[in-house]
Coordinates of N, CA and C in Angstrom, one line a residue:
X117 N 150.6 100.5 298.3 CA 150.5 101.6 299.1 C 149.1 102.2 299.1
X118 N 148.2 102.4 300.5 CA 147.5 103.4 300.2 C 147.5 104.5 300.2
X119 N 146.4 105.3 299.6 CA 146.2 106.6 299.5 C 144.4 107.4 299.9
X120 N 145.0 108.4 299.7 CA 143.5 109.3 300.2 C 143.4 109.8 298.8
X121 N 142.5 108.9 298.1 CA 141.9 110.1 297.0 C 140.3 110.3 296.9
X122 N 139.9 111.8 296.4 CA 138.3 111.7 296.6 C 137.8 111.2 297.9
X123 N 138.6 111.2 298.9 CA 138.2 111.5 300.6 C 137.7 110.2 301.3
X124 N 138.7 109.2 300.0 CA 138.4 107.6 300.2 C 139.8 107.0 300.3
X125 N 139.8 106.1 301.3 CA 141.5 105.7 301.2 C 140.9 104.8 300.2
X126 N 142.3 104.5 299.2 CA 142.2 103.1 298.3 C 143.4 102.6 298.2
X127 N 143.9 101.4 297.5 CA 144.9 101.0 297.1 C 145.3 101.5 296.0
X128 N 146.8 102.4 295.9 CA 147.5 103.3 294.9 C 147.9 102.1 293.7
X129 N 147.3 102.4 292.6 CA 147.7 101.6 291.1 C 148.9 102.2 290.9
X130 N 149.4 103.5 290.9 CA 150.0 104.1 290.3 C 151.9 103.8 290.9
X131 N 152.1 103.9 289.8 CA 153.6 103.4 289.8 C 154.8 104.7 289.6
X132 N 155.7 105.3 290.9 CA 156.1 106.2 290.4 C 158.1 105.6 290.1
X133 N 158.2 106.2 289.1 CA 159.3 105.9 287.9 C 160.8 106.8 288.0
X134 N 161.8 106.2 288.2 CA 163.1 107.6 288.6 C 163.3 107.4 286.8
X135 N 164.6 108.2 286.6 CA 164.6 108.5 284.8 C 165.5 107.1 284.6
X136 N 165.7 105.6 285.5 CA 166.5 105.0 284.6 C 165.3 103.6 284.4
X137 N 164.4 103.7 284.9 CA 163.6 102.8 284.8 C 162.6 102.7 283.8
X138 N 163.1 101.6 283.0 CA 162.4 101.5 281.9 C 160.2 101.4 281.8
X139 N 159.9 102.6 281.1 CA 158.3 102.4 281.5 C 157.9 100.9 281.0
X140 N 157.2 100.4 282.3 CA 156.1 99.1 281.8 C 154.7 99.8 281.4
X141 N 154.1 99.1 280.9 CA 152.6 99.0 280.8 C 151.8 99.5 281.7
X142 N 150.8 100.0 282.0 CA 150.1 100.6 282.9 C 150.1 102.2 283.9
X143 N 150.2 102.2 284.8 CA 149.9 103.5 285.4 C 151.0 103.9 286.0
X144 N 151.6 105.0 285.0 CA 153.1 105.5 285.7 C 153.2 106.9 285.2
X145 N 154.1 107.2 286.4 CA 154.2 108.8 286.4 C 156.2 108.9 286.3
X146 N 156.1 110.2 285.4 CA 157.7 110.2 285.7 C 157.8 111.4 286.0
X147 N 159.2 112.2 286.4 CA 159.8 114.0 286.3 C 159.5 114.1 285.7
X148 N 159.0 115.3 285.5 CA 158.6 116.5 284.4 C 160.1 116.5 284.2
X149 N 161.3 116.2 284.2 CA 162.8 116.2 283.2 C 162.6 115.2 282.4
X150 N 162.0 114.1 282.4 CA 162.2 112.8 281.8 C 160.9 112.7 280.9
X151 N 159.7 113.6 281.3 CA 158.7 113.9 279.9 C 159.2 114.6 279.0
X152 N 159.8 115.7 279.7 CA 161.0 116.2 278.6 C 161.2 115.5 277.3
X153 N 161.9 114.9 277.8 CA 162.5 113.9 276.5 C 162.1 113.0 275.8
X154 N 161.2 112.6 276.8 CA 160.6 110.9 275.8 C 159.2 111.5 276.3
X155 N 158.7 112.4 276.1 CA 157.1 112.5 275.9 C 156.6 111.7 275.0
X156 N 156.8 111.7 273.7 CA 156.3 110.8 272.7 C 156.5 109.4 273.1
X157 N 157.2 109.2 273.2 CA 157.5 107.6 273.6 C 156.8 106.8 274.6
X158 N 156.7 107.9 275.4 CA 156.1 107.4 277.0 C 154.4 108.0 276.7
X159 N 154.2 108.4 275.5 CA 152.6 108.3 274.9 C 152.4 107.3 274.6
X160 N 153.5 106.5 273.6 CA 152.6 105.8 272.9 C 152.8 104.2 273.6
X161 N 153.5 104.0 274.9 CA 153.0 102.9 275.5 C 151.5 102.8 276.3
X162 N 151.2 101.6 276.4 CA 149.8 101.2 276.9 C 149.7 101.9 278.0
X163 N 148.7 102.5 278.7 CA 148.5 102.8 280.0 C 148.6 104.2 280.3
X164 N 148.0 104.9 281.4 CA 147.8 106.2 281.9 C 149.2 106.6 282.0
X165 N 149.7 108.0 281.6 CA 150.7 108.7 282.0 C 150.7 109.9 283.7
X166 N 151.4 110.1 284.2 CA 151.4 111.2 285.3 C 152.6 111.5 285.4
X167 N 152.7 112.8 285.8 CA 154.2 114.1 285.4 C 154.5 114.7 286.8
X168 N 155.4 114.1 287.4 CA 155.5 114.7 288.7 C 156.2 116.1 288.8
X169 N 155.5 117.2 288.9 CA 156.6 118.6 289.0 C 157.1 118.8 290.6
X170 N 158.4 119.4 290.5 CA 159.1 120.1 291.0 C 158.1 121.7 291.7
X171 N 157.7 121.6 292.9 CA 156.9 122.9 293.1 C 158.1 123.6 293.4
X172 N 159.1 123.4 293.7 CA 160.2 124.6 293.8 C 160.5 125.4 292.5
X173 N 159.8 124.7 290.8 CA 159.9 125.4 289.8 C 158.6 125.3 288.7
X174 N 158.3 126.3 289.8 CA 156.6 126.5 288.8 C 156.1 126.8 287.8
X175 N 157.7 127.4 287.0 CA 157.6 127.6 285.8 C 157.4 125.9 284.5
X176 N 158.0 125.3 285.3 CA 157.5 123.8 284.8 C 155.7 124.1 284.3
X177 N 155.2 124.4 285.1 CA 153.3 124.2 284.8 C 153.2 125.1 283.3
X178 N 153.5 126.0 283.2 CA 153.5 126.5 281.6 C 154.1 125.7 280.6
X179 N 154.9 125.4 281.0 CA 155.6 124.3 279.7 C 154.8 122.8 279.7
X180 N 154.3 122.6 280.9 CA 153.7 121.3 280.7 C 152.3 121.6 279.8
X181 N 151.6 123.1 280.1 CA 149.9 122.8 280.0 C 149.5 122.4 278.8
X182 N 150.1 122.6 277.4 CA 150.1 122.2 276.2 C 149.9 120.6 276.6
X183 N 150.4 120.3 277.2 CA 150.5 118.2 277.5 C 148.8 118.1 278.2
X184 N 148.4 118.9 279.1 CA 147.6 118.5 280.1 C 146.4 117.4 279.2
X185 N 145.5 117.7 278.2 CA 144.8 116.7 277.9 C 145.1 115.1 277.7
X186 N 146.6 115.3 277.5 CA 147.0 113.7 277.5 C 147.4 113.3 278.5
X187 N 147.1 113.9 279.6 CA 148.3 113.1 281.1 C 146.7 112.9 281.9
X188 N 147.0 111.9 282.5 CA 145.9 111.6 283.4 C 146.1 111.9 284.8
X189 N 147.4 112.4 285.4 CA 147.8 112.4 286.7 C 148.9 113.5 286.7
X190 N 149.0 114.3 287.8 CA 150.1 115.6 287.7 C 150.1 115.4 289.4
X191 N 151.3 115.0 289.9 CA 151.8 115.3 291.0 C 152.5 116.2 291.8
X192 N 151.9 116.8 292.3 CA 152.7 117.9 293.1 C 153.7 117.3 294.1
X193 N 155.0 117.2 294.1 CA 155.9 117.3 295.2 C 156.3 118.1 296.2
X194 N 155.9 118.6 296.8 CA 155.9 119.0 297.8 C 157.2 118.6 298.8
X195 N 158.4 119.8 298.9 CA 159.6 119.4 299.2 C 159.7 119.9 300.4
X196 N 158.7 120.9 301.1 CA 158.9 120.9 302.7 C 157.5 121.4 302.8
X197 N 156.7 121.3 304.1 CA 155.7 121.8 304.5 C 155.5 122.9 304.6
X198 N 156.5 124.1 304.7 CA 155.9 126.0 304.7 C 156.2 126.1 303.4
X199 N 156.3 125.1 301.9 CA 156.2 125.9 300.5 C 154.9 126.2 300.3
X200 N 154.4 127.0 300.0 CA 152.9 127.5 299.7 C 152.7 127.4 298.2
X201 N 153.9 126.8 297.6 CA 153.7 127.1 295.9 C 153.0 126.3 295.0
X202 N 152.7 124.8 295.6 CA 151.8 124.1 295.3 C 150.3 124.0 295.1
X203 N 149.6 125.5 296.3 CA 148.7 125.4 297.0 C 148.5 126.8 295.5
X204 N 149.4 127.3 294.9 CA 148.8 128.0 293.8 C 148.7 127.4 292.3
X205 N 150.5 126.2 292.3 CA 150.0 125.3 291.0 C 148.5 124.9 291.1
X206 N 148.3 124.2 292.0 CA 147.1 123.5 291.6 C 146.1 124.2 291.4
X207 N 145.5 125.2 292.1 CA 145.0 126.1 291.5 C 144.5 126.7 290.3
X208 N 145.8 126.7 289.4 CA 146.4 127.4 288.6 C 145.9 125.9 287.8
X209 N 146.5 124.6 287.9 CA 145.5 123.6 287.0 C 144.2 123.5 287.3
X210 N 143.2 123.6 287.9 CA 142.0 123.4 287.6 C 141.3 124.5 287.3
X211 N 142.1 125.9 287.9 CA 140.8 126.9 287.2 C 141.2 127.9 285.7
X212 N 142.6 127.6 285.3 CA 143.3 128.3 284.5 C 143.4 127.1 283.2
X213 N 144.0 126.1 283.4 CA 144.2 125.0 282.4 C 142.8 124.1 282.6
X214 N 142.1 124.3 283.5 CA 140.9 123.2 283.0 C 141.4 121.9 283.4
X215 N 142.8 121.4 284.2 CA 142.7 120.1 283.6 C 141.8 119.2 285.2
X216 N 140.9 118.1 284.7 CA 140.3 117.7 284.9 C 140.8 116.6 285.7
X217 N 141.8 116.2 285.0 CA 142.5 114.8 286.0 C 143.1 114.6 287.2
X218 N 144.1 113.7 287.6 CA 144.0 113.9 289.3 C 145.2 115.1 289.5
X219 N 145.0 115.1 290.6 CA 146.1 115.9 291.1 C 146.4 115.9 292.4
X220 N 147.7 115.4 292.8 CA 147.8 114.3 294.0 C 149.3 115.2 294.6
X221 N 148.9 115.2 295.7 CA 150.3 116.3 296.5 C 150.7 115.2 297.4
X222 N 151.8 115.4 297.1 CA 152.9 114.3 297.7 C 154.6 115.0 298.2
X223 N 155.0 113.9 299.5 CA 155.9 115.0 300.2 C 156.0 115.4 301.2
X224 N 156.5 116.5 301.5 CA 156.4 117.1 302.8 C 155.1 118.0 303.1
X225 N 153.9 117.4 303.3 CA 152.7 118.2 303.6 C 152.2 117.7 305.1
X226 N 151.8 118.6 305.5 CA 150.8 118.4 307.2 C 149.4 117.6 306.8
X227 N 149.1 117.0 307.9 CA 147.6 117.2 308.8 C 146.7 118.6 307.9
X228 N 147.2 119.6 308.5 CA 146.2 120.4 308.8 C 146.7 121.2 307.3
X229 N 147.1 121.0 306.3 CA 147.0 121.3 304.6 C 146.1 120.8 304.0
X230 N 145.9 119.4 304.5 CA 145.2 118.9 303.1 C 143.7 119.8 303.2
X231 N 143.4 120.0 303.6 CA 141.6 120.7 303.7 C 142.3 121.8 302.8
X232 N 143.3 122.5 303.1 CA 143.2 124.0 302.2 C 143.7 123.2 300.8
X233 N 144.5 122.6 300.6 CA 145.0 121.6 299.4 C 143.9 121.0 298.6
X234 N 142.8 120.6 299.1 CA 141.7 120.0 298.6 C 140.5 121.3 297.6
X235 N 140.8 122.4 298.7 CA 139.9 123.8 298.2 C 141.0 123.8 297.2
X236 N 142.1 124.0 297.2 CA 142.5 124.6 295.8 C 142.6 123.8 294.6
X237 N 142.0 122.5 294.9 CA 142.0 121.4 293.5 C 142.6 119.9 293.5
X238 N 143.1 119.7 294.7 CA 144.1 118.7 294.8 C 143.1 117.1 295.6
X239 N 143.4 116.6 294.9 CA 142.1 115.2 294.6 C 142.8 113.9 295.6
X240 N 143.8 114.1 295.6 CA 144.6 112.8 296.0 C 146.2 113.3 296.5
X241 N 146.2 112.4 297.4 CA 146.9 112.2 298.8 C 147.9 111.2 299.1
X242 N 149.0 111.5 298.9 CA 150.3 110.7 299.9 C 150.5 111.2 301.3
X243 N 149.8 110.5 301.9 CA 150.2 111.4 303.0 C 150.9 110.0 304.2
X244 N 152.1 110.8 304.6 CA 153.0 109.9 304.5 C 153.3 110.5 306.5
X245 N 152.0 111.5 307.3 CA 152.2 111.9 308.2 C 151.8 110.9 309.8
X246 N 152.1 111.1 310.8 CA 151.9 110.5 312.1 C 150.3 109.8 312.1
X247 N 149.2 110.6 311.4 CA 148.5 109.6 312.2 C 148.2 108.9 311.1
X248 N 147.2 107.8 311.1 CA 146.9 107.0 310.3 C 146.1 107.4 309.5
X249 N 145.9 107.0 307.9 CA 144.9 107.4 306.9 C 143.2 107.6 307.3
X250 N 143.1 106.4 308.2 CA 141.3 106.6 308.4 C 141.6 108.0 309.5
X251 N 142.6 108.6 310.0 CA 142.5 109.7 310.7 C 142.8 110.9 310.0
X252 N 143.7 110.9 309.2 CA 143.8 111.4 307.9 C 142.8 112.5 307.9
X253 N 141.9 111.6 307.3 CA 140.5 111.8 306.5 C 139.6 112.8 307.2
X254 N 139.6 113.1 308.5 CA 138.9 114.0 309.1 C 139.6 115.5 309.0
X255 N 140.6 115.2 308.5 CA 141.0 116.9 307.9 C 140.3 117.6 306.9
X256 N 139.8 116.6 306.2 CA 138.7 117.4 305.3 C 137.0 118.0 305.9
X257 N 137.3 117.4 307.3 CA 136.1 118.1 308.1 C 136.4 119.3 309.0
X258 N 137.8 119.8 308.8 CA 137.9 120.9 309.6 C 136.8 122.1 309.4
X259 N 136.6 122.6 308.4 CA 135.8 123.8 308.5 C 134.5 123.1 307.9
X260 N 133.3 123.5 308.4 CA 132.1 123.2 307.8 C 131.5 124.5 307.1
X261 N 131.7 125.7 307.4 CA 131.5 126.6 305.9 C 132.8 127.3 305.9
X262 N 132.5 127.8 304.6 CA 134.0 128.1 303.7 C 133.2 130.1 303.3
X263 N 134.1 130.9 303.5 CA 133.8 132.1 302.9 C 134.3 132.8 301.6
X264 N 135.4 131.9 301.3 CA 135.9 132.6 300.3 C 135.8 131.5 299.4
X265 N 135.4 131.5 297.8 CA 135.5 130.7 296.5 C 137.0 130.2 296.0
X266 N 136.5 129.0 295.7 CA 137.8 128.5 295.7 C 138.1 126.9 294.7
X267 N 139.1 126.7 294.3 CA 138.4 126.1 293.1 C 137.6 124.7 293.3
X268 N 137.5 124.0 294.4 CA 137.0 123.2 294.6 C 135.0 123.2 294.5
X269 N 135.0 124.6 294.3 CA 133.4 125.0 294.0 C 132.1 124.8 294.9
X270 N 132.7 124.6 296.4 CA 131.7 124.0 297.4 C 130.8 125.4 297.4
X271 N 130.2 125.4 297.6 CA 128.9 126.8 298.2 C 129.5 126.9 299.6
X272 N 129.4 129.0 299.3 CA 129.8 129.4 300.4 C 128.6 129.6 301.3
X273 N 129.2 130.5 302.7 CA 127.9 130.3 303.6 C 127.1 131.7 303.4
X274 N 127.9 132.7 302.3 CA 126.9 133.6 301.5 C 125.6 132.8 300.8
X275 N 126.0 132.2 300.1 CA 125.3 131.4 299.0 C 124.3 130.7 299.9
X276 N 124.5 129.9 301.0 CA 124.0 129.2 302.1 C 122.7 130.0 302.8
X277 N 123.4 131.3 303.4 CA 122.2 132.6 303.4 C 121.4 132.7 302.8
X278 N 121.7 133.4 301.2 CA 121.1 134.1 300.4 C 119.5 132.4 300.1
X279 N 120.1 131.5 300.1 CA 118.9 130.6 299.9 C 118.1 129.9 300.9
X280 N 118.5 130.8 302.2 CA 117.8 129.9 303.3 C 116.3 130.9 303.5

């Protein structure tokens, strides 16, 4: 499957896991129910871990952030396009928890989200909408200055002024 990550389509490594499927080796993400239980276990196999939350329960992100240094991937699910709750998880992981690794919105999201999804932290893309991925990709050219700070750290068109 491809994907949009870092504003490049690629070929997705990543393997996502229901709770009866036993983890193989390599790059797999399970529910945040199923880290639950076998956190330790699903550490100590070979390969990158990723924790898909539930944005309908955002109280998941507290309980997970203690984990964040060891997960390499946190997926937002995104279960209809007018939840907005995602657009503050992530957020909420890059400027609050620090964490550093991907963070990939997957689900029911639009065209015209990813640009605001991308300002708030979100690196990578299932986008599973009408037009094709190399069309995709011009969503992140919708606005060429930005006014308000945001975690993705672009310079606003204050900042733009103040140095011209």
């Amino acid at each position: 499957m491809r994907i949009i990550k870092d504003r490049q389509i690629i070929e997705d490594a990543w393997v996502h896991l229901s709770d009866e499927v036993a983890p193989p080796n390599g790059k797999v993400t399970v529910p945040f129910s199923r880290w639950l239980v076998e956190r330790e276990s699903l550490l100590q196999r070979e390969g990158e871990i990723g924790v898909r939350l539930d944005c309908q329960a955002p109280e998941e992100l507290d309980v997970l952030a203690p984990d964040l240094p060891r997960i390499q991937l946190v997926m937002l699910e995104l279960p209809r396009f007018a939840d907005g709750r995602a657009f503050s998880i992530a957020r909420l992981l890059r400027q609050r928890y620090g964490f550093t690794g991907e963070i990939r919105a997957g689900g029911d999201f639009l065209y015209d989200q990813m640009f605001y999804l991308a300002r708030v932290g979100v690196n990578a893309f299932e986008y599973r909408g009408p037009e094709p991925l190399e069309d995709a990709l011009k969503a992140f050219e919708t606005f060429s200055v930005k006014y308000q700070p945001a975690a993705d750290g672009t310079g606003l068109i204050q900042q733009r002024r103040l140095s011209a």
